[in-house]
PDB file of N, CA, C and O in Angstrom:
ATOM      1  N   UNK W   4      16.088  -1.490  -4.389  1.00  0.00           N
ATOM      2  CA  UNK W   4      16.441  -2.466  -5.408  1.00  0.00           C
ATOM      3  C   UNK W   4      16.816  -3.808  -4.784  1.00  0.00           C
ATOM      4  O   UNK W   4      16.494  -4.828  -5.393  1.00  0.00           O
ATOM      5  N   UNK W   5      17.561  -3.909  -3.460  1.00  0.00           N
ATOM      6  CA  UNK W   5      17.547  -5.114  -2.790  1.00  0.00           C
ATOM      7  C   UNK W   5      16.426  -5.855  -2.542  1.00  0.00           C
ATOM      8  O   UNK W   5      16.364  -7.067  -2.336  1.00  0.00           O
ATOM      9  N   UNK W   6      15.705  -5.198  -2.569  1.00  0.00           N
ATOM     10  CA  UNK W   6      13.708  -5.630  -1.862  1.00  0.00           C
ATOM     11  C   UNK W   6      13.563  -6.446  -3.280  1.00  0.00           C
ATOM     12  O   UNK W   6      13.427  -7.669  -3.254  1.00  0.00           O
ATOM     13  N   UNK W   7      13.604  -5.575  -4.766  1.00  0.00           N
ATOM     14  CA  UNK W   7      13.113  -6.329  -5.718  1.00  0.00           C
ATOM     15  C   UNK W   7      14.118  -7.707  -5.712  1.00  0.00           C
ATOM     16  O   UNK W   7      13.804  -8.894  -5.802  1.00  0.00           O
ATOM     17  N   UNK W   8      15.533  -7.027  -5.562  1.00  0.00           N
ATOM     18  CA  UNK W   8      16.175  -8.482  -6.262  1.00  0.00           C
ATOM     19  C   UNK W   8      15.914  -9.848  -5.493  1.00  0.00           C
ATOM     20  O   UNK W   8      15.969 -10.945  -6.048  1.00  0.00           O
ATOM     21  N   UNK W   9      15.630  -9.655  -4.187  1.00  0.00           N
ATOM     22  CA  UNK W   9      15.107 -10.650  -3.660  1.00  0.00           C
ATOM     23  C   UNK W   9      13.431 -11.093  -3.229  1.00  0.00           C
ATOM     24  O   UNK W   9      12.847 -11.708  -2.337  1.00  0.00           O
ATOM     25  N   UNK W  10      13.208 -10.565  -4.113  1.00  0.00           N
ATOM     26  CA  UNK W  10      11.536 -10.629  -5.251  1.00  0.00           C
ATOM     27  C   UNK W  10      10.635 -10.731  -3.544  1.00  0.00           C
ATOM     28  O   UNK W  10      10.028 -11.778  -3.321  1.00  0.00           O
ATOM     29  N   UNK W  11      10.622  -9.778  -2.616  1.00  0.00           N
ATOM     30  CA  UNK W  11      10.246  -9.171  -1.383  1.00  0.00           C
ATOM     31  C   UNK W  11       8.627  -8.815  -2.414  1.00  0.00           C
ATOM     32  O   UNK W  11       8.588  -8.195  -3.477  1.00  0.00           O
ATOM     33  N   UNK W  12       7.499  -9.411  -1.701  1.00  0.00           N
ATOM     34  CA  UNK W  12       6.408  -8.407  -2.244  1.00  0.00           C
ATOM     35  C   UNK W  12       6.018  -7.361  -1.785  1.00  0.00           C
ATOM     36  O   UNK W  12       5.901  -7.264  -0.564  1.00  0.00           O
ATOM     37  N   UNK W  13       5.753  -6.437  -2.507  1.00  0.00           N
ATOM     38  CA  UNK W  13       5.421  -4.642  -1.414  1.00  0.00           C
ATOM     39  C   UNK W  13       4.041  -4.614  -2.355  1.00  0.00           C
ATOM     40  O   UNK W  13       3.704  -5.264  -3.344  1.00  0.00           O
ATOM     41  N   UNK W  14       3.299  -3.386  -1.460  1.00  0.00           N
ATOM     42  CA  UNK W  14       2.413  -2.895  -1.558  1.00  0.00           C
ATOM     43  C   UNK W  14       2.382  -1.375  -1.287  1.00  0.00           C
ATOM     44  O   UNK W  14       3.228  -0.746  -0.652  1.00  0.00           O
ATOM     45  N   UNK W  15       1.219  -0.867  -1.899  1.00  0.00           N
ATOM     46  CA  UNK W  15       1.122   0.521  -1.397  1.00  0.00           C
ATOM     47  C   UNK W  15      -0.414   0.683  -0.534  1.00  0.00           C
ATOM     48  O   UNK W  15      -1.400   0.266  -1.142  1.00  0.00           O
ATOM     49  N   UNK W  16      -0.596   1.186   0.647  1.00  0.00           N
ATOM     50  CA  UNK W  16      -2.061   1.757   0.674  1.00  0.00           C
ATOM     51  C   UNK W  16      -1.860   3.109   1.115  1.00  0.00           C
ATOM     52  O   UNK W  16      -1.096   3.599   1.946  1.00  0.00           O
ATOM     53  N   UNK W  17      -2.871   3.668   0.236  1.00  0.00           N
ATOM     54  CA  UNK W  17      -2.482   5.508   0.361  1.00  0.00           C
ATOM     55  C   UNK W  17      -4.384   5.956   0.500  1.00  0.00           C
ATOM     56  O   UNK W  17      -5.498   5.443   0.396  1.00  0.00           O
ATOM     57  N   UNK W  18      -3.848   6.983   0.735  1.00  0.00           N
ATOM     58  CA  UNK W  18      -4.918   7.977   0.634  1.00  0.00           C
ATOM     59  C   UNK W  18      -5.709   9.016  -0.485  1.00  0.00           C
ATOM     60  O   UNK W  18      -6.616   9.842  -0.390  1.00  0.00           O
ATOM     61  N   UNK W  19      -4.709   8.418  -1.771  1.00  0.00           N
ATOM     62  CA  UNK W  19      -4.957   8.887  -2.908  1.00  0.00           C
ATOM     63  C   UNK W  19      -6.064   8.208  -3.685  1.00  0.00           C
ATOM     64  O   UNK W  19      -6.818   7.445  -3.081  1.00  0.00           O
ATOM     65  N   UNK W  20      -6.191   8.390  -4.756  1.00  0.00           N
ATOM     66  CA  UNK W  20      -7.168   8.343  -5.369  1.00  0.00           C
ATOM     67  C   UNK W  20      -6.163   6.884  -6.431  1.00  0.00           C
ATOM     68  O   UNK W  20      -4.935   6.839  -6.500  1.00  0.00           O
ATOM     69  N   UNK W  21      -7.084   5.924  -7.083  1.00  0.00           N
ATOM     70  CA  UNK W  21      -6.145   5.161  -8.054  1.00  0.00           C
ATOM     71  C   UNK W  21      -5.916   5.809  -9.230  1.00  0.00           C
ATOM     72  O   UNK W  21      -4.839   5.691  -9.813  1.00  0.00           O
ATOM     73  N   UNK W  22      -6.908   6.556  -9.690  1.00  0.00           N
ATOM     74  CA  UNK W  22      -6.631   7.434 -10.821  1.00  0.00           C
ATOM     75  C   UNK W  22      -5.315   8.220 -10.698  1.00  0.00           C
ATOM     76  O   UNK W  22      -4.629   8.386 -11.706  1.00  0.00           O
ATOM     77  N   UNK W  23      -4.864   8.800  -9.287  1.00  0.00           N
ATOM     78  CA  UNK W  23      -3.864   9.674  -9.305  1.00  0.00           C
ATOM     79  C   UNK W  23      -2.521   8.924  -8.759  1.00  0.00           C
ATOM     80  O   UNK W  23      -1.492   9.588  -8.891  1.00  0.00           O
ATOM     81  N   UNK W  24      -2.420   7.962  -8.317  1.00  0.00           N
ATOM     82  CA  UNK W  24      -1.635   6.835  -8.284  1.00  0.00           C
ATOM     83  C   UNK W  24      -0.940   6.577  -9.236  1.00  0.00           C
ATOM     84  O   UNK W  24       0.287   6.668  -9.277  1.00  0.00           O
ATOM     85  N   UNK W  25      -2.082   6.029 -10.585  1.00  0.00           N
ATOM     86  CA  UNK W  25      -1.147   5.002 -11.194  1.00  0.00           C
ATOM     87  C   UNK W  25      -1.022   6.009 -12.392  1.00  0.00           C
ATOM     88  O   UNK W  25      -0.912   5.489 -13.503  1.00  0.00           O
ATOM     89  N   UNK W  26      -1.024   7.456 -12.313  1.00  0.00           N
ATOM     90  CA  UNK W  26      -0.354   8.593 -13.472  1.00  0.00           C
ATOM     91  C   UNK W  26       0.662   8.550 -12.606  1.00  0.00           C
ATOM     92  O   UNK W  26       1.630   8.439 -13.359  1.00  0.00           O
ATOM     93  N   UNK W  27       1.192   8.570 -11.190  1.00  0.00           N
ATOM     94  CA  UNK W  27       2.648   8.949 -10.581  1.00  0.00           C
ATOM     95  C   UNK W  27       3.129   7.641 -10.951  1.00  0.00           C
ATOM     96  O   UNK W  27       4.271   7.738 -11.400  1.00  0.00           O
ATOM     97  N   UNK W  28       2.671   6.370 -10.936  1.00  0.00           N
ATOM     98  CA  UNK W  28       3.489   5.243 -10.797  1.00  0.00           C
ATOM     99  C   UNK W  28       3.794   5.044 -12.344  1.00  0.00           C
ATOM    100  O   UNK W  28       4.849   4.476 -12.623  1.00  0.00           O
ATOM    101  N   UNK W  29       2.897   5.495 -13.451  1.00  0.00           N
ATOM    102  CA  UNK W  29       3.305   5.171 -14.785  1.00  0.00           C
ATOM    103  C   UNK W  29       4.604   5.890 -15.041  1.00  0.00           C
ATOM    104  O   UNK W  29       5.707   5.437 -15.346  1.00  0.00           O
ATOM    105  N   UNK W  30       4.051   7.564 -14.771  1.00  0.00           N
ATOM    106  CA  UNK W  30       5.043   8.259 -14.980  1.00  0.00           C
ATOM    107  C   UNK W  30       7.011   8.012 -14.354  1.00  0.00           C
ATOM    108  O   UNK W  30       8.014   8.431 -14.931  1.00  0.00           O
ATOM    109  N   UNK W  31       6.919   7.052 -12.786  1.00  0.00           N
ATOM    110  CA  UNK W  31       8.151   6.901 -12.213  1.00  0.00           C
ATOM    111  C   UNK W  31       8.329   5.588 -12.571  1.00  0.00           C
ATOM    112  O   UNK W  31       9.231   5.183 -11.838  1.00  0.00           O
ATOM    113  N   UNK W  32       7.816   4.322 -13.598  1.00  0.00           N
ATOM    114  CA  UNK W  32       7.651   3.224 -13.911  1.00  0.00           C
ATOM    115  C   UNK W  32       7.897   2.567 -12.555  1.00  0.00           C
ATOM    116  O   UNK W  32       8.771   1.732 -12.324  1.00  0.00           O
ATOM    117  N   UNK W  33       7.109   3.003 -11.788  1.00  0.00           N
ATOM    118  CA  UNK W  33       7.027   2.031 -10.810  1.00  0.00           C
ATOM    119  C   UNK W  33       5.869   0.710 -11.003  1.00  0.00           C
ATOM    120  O   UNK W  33       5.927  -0.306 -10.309  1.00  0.00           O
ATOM    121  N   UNK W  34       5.014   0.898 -11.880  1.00  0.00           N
ATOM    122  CA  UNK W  34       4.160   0.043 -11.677  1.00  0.00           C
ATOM    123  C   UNK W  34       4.223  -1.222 -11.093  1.00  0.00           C
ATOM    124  O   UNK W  34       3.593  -1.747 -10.174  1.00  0.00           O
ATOM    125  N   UNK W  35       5.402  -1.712 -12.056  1.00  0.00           N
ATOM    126  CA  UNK W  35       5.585  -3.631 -11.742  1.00  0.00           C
ATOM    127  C   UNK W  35       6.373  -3.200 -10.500  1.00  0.00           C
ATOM    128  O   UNK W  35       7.006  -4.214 -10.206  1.00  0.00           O
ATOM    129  N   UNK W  36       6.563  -2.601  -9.943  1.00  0.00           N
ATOM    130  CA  UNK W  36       7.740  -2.678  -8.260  1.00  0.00           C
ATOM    131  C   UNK W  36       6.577  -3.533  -7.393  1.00  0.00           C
ATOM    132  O   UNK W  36       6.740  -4.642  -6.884  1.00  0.00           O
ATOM    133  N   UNK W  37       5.505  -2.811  -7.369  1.00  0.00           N
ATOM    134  CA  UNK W  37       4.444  -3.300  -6.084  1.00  0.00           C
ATOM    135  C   UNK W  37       3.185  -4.322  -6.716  1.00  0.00           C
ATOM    136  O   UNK W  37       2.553  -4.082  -7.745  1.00  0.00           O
ATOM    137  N   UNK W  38       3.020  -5.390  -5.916  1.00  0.00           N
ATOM    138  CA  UNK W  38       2.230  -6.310  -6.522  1.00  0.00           C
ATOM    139  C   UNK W  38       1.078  -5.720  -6.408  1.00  0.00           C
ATOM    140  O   UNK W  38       0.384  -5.662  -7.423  1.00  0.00           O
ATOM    141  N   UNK W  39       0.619  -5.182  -5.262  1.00  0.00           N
ATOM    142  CA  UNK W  39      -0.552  -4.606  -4.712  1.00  0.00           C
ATOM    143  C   UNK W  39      -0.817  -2.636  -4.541  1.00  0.00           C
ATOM    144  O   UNK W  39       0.056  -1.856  -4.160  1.00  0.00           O
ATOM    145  N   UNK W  40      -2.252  -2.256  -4.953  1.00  0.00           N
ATOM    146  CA  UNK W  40      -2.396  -0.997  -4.553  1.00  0.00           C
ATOM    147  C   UNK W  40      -3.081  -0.715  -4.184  1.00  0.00           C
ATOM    148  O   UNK W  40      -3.916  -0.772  -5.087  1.00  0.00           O
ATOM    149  N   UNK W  41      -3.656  -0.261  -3.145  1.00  0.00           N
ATOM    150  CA  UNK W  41      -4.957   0.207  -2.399  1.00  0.00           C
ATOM    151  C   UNK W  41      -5.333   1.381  -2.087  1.00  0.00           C
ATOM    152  O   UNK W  41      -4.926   1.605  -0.947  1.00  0.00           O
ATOM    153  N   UNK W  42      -6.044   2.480  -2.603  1.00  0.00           N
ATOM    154  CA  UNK W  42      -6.521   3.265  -2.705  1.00  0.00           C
ATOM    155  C   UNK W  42      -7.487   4.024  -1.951  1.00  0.00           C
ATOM    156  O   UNK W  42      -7.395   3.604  -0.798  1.00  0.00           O
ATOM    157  N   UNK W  43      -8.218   4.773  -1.997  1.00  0.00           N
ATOM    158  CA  UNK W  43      -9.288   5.342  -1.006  1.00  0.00           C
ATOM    159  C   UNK W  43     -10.329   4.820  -1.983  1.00  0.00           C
ATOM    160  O   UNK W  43     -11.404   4.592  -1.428  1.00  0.00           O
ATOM    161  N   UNK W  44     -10.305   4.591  -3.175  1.00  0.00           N
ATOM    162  CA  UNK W  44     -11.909   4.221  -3.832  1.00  0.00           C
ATOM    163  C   UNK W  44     -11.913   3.008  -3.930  1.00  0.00           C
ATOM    164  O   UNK W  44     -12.685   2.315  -4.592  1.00  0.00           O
ATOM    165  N   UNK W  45     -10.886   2.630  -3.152  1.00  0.00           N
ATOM    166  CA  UNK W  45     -10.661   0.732  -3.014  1.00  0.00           C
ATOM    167  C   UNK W  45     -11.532   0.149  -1.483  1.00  0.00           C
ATOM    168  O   UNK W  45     -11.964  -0.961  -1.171  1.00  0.00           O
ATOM    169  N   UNK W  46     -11.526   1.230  -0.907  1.00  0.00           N
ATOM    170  CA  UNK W  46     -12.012   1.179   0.885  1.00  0.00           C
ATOM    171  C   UNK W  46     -13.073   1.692   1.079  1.00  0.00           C
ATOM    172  O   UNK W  46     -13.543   2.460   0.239  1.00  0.00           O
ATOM    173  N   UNK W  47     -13.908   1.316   2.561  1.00  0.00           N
ATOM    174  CA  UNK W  47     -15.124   1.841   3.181  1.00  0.00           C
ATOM    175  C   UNK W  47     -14.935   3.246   3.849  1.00  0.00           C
ATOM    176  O   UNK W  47     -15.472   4.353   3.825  1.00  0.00           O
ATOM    177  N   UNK W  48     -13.783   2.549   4.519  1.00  0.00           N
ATOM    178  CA  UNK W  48     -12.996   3.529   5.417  1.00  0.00           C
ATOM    179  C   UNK W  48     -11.828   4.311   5.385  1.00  0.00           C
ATOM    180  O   UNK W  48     -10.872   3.536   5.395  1.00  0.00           O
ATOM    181  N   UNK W  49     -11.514   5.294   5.356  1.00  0.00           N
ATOM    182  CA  UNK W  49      -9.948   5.897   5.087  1.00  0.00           C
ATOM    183  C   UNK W  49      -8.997   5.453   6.691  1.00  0.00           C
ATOM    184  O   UNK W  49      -9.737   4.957   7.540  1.00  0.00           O
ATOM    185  N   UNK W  50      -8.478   5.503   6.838  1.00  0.00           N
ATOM    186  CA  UNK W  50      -7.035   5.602   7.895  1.00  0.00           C
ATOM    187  C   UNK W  50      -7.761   6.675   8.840  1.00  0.00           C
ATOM    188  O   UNK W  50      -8.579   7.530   8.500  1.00  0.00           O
ATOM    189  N   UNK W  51      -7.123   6.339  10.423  1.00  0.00           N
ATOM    190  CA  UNK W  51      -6.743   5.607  10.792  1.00  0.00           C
ATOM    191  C   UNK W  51      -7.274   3.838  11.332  1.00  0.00           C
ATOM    192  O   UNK W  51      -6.811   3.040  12.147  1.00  0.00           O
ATOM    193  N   UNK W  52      -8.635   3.811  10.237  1.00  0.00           N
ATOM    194  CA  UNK W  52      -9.479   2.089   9.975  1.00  0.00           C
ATOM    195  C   UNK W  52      -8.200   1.275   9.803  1.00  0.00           C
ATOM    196  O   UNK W  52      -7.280   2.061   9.577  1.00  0.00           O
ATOM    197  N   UNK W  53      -7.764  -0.040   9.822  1.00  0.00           N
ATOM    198  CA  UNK W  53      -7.218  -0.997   9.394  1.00  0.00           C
ATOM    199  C   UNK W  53      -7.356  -0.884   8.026  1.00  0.00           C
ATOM    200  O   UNK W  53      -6.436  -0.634   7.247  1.00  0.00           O
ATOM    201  N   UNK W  54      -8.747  -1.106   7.681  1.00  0.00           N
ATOM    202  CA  UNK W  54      -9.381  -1.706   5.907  1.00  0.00           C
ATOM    203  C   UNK W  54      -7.961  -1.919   5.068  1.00  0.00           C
ATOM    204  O   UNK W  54      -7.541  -3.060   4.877  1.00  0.00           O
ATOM    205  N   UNK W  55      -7.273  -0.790   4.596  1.00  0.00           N
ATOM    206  CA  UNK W  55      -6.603  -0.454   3.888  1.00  0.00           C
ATOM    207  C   UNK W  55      -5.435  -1.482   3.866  1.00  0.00           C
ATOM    208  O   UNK W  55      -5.148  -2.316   3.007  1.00  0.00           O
ATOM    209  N   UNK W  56      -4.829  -1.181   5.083  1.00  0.00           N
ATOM    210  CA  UNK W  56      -3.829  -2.545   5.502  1.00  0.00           C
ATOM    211  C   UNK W  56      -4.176  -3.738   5.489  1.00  0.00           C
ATOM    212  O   UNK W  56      -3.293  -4.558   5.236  1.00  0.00           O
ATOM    213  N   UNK W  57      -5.582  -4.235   5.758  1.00  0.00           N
ATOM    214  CA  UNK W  57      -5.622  -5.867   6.289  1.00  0.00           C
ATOM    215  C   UNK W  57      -5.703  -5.970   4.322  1.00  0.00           C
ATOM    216  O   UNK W  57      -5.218  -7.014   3.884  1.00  0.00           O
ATOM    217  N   UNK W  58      -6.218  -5.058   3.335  1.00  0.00           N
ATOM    218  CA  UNK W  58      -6.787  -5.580   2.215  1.00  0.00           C
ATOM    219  C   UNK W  58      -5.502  -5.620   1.623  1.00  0.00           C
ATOM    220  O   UNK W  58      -5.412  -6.588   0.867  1.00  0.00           O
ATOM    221  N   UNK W  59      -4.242  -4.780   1.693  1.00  0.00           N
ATOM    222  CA  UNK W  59      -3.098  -5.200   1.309  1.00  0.00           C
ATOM    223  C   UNK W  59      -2.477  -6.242   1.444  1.00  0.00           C
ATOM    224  O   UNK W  59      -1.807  -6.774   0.560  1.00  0.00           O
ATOM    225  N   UNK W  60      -2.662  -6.724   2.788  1.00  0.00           N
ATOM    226  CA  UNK W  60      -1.991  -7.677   3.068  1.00  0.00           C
ATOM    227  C   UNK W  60      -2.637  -9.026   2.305  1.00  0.00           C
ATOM    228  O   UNK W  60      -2.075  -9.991   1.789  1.00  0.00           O
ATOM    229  N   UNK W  61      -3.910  -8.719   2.438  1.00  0.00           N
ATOM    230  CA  UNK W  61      -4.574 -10.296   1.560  1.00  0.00           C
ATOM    231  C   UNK W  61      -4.133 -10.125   0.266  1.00  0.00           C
ATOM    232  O   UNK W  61      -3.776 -11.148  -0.319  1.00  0.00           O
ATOM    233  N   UNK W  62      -4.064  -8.935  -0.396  1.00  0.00           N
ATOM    234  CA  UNK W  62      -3.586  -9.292  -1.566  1.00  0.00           C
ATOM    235  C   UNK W  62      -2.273  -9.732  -2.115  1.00  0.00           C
ATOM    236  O   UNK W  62      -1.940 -10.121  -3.235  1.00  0.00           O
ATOM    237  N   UNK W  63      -1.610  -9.552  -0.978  1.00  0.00           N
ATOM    238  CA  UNK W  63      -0.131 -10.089  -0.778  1.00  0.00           C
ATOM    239  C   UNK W  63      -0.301 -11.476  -0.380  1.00  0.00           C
ATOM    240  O   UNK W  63       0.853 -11.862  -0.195  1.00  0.00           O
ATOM    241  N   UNK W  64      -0.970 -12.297  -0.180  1.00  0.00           N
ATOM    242  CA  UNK W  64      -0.795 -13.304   0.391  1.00  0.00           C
ATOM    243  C   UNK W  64      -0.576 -13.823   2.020  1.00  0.00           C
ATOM    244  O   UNK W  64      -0.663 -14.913   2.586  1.00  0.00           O
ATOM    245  N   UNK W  65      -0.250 -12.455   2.438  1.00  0.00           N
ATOM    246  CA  UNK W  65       0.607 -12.281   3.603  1.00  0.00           C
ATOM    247  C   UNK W  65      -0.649 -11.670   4.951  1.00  0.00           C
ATOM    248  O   UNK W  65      -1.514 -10.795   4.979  1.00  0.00           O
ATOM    249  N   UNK W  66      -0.039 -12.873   6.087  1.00  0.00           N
ATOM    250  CA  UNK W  66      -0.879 -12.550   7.304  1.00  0.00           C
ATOM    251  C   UNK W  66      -0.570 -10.987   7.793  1.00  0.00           C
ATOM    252  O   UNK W  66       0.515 -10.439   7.601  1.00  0.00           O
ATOM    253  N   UNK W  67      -1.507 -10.470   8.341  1.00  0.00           N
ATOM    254  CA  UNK W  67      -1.268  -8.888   8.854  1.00  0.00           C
ATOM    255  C   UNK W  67       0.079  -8.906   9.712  1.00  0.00           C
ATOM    256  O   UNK W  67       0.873  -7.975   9.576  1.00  0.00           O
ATOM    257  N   UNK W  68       0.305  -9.794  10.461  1.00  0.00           N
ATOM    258  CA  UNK W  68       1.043  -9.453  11.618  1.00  0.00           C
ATOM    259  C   UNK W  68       2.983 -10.095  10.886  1.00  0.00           C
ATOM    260  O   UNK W  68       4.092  -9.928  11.393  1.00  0.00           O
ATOM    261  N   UNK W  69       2.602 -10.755   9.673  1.00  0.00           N
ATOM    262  CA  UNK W  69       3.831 -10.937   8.969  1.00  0.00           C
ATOM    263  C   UNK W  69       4.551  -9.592   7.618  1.00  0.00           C
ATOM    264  O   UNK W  69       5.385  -9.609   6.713  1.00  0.00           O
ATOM    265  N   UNK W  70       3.604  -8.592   8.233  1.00  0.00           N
ATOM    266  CA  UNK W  70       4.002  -7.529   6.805  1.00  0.00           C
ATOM    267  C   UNK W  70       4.626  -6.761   7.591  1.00  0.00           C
ATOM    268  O   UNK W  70       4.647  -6.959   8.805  1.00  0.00           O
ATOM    269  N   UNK W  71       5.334  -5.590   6.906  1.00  0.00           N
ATOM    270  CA  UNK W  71       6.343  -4.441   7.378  1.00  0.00           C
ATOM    271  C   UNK W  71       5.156  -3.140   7.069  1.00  0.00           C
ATOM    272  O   UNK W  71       4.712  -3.095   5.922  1.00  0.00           O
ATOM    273  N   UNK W  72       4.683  -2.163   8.022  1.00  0.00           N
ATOM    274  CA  UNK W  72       3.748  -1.167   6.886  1.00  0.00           C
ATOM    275  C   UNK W  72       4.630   0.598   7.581  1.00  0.00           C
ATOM    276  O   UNK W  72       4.601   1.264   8.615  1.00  0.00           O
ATOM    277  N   UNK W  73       5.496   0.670   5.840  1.00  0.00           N
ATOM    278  CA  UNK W  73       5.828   1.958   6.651  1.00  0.00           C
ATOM    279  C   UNK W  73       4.998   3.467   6.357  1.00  0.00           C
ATOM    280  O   UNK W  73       4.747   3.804   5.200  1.00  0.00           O
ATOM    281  N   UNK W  74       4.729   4.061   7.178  1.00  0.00           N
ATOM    282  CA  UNK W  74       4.162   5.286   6.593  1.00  0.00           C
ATOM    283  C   UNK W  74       4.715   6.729   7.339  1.00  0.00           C
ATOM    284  O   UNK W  74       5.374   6.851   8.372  1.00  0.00           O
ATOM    285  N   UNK W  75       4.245   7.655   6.512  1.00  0.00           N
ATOM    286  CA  UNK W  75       4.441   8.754   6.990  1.00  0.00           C
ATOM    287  C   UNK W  75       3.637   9.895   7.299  1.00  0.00           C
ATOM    288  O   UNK W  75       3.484  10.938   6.664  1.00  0.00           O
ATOM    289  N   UNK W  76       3.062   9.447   8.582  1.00  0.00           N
ATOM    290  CA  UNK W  76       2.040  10.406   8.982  1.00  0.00           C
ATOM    291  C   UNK W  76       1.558   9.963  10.253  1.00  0.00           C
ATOM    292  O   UNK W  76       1.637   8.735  10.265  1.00  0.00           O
ATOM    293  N   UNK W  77       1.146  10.351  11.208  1.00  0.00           N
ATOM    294  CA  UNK W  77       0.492  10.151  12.380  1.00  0.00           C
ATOM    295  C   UNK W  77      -0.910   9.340  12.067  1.00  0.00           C
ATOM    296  O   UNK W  77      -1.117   8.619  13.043  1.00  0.00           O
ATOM    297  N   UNK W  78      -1.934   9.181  11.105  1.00  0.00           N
ATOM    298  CA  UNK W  78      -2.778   8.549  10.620  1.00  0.00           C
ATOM    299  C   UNK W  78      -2.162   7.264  10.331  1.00  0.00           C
ATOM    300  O   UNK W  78      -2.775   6.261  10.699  1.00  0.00           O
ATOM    301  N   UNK W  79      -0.991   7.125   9.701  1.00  0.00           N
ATOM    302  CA  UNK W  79      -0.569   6.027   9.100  1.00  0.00           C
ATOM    303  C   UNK W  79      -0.139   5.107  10.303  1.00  0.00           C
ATOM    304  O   UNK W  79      -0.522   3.939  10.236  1.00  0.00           O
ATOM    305  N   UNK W  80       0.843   5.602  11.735  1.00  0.00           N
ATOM    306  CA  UNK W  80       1.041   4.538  12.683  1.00  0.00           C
ATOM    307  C   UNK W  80      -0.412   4.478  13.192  1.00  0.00           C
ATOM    308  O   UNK W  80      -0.611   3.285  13.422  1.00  0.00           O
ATOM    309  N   UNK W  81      -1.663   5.270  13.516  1.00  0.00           N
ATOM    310  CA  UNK W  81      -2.920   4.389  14.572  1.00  0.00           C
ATOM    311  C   UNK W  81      -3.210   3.536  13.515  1.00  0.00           C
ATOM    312  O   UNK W  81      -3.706   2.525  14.013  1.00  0.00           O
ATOM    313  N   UNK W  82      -3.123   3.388  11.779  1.00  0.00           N
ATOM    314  CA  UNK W  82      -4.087   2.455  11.171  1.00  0.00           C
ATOM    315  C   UNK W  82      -2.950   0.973  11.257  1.00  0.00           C
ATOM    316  O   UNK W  82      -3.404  -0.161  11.416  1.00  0.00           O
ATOM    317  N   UNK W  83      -1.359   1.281  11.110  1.00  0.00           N
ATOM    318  CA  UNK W  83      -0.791   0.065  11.808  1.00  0.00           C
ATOM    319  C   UNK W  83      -0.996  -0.849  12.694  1.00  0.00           C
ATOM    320  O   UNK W  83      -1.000  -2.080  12.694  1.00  0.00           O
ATOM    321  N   UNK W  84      -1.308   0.673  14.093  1.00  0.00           N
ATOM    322  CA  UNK W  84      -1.759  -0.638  15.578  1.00  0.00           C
ATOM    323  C   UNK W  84      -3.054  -0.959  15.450  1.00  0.00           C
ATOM    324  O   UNK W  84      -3.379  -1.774  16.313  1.00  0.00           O
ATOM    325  N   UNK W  85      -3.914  -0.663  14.743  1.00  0.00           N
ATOM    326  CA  UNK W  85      -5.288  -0.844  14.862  1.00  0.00           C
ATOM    327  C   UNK W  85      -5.411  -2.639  14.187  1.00  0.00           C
ATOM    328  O   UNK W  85      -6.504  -3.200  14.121  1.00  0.00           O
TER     329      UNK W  85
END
């Protein structure tokens, strides 16, 4: 809630599907939290590719090397350093 109140933009890039995304995000009203969502039917490539990250970040506005990307999975830090 600190992130929103100081209107921080986030994103998500997952490995899910958007269809199955935005039933969890309707259902936890997360929708408006994250400006951006990136998906696997959003990409060429799944993780550990960049794609996912660099396309978040453009949609954020935000240079790659100025974003925070946390994840949880061993796939998720090589598509960070990549």
């Amino acid at each position: 809630s600190n992130l929103i109140a100081r209107s921080v933009p986030m994103g998500v890039v997952t490995g899910r599907h958007s269809r199955d995304l935005e039933m969890i995000f309707n259902h936890h009203d997360l929708v408006k939290t994250f400006k951006t969502l990136v998906c696997d039917n959003h990409l060429s490539h799944s993780k550990p590719h960049p794609e996912g990250i660099l396309l978040g970040s453009k949609n954020l506005n935000l240079a790659p090397e100025k974003i925070y990307y946390i994840g949880d999975s061993v796939m998720d830090m090589k598509a960070a350093k990549s």
